[in-house]
Short mmCIF file of N, CA, C and O in Angstrom, two decimals:
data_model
loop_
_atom_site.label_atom_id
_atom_site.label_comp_id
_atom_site.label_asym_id
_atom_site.label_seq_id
_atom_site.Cartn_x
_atom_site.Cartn_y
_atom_site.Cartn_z
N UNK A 1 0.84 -1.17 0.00
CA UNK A 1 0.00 0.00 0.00
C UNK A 1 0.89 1.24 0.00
O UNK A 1 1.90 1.37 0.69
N UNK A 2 0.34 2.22 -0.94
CA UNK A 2 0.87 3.65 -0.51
C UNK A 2 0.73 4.43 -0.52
O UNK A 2 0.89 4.77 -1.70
N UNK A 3 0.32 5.73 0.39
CA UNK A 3 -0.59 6.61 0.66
C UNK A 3 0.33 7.79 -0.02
O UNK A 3 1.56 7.83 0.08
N UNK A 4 -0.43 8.69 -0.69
CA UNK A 4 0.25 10.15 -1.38
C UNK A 4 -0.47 11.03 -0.32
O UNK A 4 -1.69 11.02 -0.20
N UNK A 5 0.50 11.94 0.58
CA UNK A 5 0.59 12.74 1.43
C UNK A 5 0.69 13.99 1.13
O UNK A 5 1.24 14.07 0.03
N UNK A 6 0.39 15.19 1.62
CA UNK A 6 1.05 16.39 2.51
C UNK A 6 1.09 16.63 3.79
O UNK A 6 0.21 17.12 4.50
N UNK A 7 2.02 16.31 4.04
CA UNK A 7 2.60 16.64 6.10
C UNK A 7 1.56 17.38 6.20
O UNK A 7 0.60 16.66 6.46
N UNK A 8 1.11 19.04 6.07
CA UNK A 8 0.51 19.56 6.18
C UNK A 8 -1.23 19.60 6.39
O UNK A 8 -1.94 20.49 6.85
N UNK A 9 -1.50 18.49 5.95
CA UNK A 9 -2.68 18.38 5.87
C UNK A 9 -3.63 17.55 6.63
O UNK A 9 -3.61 16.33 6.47
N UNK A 10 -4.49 18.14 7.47
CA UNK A 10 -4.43 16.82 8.81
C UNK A 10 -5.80 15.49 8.17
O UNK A 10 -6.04 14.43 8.75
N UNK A 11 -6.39 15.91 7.05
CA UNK A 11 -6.72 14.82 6.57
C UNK A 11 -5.51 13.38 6.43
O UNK A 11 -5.55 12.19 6.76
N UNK A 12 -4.79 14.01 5.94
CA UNK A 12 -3.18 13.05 5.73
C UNK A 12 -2.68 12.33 6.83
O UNK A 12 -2.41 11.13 6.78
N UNK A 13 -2.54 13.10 7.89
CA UNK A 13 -2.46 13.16 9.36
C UNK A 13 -3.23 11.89 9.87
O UNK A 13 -2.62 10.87 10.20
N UNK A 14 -4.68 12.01 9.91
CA UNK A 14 -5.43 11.27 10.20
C UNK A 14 -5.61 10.05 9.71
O UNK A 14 -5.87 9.07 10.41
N UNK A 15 -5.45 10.01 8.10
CA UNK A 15 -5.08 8.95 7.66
C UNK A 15 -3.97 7.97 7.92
O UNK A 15 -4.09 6.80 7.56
N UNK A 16 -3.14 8.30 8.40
CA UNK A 16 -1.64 7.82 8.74
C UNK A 16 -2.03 7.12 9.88
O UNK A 16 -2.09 5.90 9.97
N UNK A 17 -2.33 8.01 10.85
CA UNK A 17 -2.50 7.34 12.05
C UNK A 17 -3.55 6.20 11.87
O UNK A 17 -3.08 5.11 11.55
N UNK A 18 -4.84 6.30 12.02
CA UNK A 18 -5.40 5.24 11.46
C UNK A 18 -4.57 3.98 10.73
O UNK A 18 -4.69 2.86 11.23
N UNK A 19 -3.89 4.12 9.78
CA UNK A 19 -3.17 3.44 9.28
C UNK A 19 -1.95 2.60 10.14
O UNK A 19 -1.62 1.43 10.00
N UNK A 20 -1.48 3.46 10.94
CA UNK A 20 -0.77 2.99 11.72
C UNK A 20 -1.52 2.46 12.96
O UNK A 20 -1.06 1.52 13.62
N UNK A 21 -2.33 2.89 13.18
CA UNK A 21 -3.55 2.25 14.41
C UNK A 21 -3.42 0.29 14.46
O UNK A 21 -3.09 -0.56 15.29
N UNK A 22 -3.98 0.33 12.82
CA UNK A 22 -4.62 -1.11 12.57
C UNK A 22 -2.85 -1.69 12.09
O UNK A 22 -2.73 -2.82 11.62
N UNK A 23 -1.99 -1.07 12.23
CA UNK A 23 -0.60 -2.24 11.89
C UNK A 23 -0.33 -2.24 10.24
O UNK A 23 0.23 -3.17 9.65
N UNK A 24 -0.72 -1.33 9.77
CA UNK A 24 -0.54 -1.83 7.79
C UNK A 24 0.23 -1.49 7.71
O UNK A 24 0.74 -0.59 8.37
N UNK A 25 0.77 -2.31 6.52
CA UNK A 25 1.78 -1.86 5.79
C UNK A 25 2.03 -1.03 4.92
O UNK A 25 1.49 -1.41 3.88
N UNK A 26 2.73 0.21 4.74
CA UNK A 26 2.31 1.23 3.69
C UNK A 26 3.70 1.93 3.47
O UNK A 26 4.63 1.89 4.28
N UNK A 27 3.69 2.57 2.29
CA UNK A 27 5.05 3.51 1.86
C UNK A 27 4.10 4.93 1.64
O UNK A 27 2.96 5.05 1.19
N UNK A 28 5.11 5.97 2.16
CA UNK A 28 4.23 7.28 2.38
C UNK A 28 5.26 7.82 1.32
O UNK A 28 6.49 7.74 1.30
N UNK A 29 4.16 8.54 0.23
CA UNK A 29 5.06 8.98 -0.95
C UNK A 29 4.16 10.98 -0.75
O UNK A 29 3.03 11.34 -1.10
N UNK A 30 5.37 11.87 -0.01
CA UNK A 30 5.06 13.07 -0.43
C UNK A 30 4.95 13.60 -1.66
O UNK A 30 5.96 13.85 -2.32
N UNK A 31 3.84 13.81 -2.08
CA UNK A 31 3.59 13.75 -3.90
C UNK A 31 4.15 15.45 -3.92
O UNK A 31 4.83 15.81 -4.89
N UNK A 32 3.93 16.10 -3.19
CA UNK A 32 4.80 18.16 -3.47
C UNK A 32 5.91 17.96 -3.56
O UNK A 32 6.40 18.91 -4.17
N UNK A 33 6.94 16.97 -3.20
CA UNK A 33 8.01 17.05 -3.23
C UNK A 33 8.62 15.59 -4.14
O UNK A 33 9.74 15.51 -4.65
N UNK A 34 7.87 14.85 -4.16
CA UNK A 34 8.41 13.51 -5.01
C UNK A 34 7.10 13.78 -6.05
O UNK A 34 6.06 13.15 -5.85
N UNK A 35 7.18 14.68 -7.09
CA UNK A 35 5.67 15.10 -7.67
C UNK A 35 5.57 14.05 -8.66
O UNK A 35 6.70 13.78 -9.07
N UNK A 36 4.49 13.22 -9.31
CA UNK A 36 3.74 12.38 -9.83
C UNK A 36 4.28 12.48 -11.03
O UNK A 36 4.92 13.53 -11.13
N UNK A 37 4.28 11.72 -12.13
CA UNK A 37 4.41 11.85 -12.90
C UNK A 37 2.82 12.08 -14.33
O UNK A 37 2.14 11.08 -14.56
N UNK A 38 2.65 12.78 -14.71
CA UNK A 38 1.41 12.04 -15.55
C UNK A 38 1.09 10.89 -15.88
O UNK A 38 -0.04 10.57 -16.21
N UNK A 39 2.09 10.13 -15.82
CA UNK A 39 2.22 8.44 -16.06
C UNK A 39 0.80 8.02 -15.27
O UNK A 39 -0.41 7.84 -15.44
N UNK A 40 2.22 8.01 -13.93
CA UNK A 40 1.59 7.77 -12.59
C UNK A 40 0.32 8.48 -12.29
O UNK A 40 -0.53 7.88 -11.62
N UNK A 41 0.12 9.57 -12.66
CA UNK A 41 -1.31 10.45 -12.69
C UNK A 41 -2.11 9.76 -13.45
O UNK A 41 -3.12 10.39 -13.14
N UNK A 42 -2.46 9.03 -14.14
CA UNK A 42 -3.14 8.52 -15.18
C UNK A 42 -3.48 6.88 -14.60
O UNK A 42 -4.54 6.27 -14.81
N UNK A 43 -2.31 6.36 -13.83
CA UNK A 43 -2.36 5.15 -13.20
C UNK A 43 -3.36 5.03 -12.33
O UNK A 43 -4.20 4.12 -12.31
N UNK A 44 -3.28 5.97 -11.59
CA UNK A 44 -4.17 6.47 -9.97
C UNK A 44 -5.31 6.45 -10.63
O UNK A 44 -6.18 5.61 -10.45
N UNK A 45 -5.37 7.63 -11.64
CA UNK A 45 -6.99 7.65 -11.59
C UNK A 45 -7.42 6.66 -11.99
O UNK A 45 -8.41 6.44 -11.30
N UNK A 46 -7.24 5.39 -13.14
CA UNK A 46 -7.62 4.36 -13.75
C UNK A 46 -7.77 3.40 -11.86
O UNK A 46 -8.79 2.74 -11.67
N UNK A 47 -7.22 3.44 -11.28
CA UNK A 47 -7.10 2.59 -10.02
C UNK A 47 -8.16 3.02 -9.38
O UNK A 47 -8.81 2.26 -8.67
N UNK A 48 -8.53 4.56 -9.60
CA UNK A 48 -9.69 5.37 -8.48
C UNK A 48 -10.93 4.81 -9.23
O UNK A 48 -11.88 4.46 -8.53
N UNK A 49 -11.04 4.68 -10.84
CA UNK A 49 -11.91 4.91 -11.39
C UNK A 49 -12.99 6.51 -11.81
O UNK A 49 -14.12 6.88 -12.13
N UNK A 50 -11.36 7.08 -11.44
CA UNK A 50 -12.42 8.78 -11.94
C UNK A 50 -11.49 9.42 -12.47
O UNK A 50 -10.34 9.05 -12.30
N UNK A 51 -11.82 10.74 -13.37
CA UNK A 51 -11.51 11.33 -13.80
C UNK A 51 -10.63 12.51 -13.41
O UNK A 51 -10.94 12.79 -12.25
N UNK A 52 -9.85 13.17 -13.75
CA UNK A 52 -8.50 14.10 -13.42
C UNK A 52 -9.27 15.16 -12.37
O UNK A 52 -8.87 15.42 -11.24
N UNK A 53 -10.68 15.82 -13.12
CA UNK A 53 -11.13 16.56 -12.77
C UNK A 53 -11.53 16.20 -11.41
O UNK A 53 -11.36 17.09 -10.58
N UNK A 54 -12.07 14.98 -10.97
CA UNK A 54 -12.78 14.16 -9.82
C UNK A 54 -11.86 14.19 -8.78
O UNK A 54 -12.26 13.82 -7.67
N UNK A 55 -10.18 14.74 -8.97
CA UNK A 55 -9.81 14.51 -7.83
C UNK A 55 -8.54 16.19 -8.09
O UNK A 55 -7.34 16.27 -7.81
N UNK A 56 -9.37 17.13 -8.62
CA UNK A 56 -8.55 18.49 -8.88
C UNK A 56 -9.32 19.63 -7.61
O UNK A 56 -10.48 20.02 -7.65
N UNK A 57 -8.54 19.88 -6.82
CA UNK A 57 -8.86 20.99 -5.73
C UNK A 57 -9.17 22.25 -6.42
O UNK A 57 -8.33 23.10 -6.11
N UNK A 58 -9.81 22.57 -7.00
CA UNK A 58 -10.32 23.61 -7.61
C UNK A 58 -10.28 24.80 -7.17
O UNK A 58 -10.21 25.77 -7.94
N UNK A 59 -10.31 24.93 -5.61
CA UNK A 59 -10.36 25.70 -4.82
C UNK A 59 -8.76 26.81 -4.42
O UNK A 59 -8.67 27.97 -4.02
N UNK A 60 -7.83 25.87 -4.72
CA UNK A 60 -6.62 26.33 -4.61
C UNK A 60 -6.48 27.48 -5.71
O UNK A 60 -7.24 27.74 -6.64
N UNK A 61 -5.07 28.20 -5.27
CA UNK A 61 -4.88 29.73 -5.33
C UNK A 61 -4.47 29.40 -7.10
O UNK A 61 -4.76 30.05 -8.11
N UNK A 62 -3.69 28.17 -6.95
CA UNK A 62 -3.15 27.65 -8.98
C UNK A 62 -4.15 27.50 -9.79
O UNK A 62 -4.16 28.01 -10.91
N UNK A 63 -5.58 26.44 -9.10
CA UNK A 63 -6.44 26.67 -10.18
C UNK A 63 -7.28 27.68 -10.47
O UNK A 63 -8.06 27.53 -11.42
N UNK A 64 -7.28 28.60 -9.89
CA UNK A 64 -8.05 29.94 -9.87
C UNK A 64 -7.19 30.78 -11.19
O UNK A 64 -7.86 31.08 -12.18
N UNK A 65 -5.77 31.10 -11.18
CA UNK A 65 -5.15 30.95 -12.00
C UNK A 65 -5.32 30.49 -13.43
O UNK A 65 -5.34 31.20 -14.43
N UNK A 66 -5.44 29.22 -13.36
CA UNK A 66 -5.16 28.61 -14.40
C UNK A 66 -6.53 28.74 -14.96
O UNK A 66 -6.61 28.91 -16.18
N UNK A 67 -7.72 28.66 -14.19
CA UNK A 67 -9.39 29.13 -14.80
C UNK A 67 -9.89 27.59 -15.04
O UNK A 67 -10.54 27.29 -16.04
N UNK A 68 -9.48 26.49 -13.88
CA UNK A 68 -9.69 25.23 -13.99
C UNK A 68 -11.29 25.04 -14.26
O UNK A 68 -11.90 24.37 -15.09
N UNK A 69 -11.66 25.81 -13.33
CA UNK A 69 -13.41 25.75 -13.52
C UNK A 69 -14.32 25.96 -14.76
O UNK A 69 -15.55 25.99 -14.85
N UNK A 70 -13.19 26.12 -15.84
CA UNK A 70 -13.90 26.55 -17.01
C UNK A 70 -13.38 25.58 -17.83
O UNK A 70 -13.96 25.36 -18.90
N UNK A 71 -12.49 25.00 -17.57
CA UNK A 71 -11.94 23.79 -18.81
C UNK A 71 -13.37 22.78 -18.95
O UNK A 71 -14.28 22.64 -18.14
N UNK A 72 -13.21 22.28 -20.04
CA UNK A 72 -14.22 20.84 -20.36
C UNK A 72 -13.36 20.10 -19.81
O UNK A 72 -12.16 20.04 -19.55
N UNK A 73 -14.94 19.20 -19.65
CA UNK A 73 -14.34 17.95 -18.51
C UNK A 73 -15.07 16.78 -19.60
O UNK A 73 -16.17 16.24 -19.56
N UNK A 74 -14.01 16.66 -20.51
CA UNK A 74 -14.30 15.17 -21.38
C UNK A 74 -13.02 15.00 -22.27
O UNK A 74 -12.06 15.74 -22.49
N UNK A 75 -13.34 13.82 -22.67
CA UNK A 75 -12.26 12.99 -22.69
C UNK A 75 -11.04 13.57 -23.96
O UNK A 75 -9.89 13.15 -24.03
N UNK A 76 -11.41 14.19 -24.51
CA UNK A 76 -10.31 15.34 -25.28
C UNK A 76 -9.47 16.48 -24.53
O UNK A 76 -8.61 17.16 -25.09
N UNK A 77 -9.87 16.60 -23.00
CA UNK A 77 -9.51 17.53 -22.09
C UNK A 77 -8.63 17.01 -20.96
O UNK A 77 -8.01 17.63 -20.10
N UNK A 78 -8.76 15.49 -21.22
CA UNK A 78 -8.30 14.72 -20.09
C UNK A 78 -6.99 14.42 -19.94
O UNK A 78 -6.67 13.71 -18.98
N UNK A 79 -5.73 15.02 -21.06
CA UNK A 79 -4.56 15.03 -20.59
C UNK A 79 -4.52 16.69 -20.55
O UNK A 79 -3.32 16.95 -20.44
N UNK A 80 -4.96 17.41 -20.57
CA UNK A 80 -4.58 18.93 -20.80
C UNK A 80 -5.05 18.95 -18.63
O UNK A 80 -4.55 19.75 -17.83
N UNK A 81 -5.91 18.03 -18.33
CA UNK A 81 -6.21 18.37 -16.51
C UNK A 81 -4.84 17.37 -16.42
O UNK A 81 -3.99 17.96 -15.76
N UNK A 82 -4.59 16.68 -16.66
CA UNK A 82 -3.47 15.42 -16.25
C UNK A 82 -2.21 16.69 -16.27
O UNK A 82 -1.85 17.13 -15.18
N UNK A 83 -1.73 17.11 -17.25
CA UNK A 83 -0.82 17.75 -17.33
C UNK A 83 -0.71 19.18 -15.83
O UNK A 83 0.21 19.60 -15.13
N UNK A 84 -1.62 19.36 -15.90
CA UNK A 84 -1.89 20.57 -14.90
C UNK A 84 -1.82 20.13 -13.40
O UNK A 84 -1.43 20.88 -12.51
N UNK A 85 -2.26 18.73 -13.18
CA UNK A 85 -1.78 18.07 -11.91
C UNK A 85 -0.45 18.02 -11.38
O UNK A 85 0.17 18.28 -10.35
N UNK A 86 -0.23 17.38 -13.06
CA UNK A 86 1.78 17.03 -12.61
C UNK A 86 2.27 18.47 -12.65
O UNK A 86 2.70 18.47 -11.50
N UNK A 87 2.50 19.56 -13.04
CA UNK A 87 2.59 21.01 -12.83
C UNK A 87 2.74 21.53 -11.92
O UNK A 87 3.68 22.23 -11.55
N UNK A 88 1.49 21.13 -11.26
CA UNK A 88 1.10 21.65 -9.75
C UNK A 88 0.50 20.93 -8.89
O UNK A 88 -0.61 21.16 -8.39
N UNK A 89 1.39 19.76 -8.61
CA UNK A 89 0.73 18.76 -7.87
C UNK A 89 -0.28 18.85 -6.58
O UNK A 89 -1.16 18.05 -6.24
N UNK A 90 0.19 20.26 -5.88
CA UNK A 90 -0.79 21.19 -4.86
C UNK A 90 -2.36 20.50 -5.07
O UNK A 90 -3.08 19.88 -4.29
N UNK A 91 -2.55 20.91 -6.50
CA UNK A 91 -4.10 20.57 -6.96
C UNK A 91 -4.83 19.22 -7.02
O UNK A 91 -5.96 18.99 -7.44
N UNK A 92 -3.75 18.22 -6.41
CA UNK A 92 -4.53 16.63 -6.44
C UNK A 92 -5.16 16.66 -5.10
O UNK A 92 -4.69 17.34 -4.18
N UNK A 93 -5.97 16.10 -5.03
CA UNK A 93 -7.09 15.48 -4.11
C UNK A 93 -6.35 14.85 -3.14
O UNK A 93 -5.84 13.83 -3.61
N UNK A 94 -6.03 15.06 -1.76
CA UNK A 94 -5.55 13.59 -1.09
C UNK A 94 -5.85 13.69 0.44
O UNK A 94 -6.53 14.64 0.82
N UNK A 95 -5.33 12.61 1.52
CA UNK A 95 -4.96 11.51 0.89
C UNK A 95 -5.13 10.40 -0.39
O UNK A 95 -6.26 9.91 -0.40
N UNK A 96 -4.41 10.00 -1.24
CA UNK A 96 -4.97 8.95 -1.98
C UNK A 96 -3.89 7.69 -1.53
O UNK A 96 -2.74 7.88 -1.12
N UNK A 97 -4.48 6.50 -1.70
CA UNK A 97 -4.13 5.13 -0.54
C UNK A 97 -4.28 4.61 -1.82
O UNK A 97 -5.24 4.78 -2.57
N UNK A 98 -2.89 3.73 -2.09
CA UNK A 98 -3.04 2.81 -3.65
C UNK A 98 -3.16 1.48 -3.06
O UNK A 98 -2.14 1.39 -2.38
N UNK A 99 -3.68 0.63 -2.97
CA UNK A 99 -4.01 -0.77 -2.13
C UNK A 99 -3.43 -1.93 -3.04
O UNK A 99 -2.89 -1.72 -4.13
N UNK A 100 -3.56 -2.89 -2.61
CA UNK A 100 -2.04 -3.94 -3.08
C UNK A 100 -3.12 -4.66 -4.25
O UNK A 100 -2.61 -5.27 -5.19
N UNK A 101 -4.63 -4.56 -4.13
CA UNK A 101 -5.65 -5.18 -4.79
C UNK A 101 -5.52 -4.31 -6.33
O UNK A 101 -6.08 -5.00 -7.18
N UNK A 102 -5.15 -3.42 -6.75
CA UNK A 102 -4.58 -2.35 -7.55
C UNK A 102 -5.97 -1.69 -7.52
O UNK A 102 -6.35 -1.41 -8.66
N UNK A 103 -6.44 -1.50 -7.01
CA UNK A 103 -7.25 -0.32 -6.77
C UNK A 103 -7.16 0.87 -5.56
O UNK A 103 -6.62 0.51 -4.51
N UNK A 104 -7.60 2.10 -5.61
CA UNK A 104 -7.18 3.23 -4.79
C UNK A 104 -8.13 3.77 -4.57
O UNK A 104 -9.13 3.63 -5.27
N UNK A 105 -8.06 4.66 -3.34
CA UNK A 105 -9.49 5.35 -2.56
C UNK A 105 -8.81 6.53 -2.42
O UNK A 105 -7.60 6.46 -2.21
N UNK A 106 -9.55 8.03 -2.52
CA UNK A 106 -9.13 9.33 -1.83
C UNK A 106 -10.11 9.07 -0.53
O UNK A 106 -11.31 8.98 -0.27
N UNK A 107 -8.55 8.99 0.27
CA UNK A 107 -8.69 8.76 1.67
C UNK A 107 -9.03 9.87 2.38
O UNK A 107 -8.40 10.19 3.39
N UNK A 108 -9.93 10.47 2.00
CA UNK A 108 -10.30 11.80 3.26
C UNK A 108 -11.47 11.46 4.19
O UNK A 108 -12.09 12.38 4.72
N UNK A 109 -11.88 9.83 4.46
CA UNK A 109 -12.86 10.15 5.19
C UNK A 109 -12.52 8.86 6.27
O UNK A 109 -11.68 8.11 5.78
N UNK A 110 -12.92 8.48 7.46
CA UNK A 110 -12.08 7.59 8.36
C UNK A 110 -12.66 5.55 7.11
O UNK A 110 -12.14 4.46 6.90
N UNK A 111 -14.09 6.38 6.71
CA UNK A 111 -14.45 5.06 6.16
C UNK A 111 -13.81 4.55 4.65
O UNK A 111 -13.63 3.50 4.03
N UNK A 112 -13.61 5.87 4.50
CA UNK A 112 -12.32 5.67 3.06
C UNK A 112 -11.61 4.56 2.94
O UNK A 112 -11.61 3.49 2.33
N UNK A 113 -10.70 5.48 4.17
CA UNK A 113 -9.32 5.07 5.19
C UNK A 113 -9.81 3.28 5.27
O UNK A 113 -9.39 2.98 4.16
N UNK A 114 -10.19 2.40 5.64
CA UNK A 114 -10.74 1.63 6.40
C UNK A 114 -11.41 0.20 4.96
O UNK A 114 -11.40 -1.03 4.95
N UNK A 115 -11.80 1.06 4.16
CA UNK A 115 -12.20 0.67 2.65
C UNK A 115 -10.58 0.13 1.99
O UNK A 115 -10.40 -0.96 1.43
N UNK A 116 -9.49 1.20 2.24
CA UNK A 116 -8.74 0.88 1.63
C UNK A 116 -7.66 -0.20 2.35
O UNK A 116 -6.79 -0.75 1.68
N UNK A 117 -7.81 -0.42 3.69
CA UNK A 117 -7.62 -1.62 4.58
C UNK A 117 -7.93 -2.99 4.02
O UNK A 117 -7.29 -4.04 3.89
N UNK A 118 -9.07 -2.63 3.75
CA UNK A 118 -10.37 -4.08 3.68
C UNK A 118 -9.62 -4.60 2.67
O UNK A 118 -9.23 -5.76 2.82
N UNK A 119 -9.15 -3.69 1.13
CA UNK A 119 -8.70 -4.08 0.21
C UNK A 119 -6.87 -4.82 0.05
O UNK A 119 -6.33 -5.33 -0.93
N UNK A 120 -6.37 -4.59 1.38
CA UNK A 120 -4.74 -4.88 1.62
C UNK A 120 -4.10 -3.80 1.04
O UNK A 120 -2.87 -3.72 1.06
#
């Protein structure tokens, strides 16, 4: 398992612990500083089952910037959001928990967290 972090963020925080609560095994990959590759951006979401947009913080000071809220969200648009992740990795959704089953959960909620257990 391996959870994409920001120290900063006590969703992340919470996830960890939890994680460490129940004994799992996990590699903690700081995605701001070890930033994703689009590869790997493209991996995740196929693992999440959603789209670039489904896990883009919109809210942040980059996509306000960049006018994320106005891009199309279909499938001709879907490396132009991929690209803008790996850019500014700030803008991914997380925690995200990649589980050994190759599927992944954005871990922001304790039942997330707990989902992505169930899965190893």
């Amino acid at each position: 398992m391996e959870i994409w972090i920001n120290p900063a963020c006590s969703k992340c925080r919470s996830a960890i612990d939890l994680l460490d609560e129940e004994g799992a095994a996990y590699t903690v990959r700081r995605y701001l500083e070890d930033v994703p590759t689009p590869d790997e951006i493209r991996e995740v979401l196929d693992r999440l089952g959603l789209e670039p947009w489904d896990i883009t913080r919109t809210e942040e000071a980059a996509a306000k910037e960049l006018g994320l809220k106005e891009w199309a969200r279909d499938a001709g648009s879907r490396d132009r959001w991929i690209g803008a992740l790996a850019e500014h990795p700030k803008l991914i959704q997380r925690p995200i928990i990649t589980a050994d089953d190759g599927t992944a959960v954005v871990g922001r909620t304790e039942e997330a967290v707990r989902d992505a257990l169930d899965r190893g």
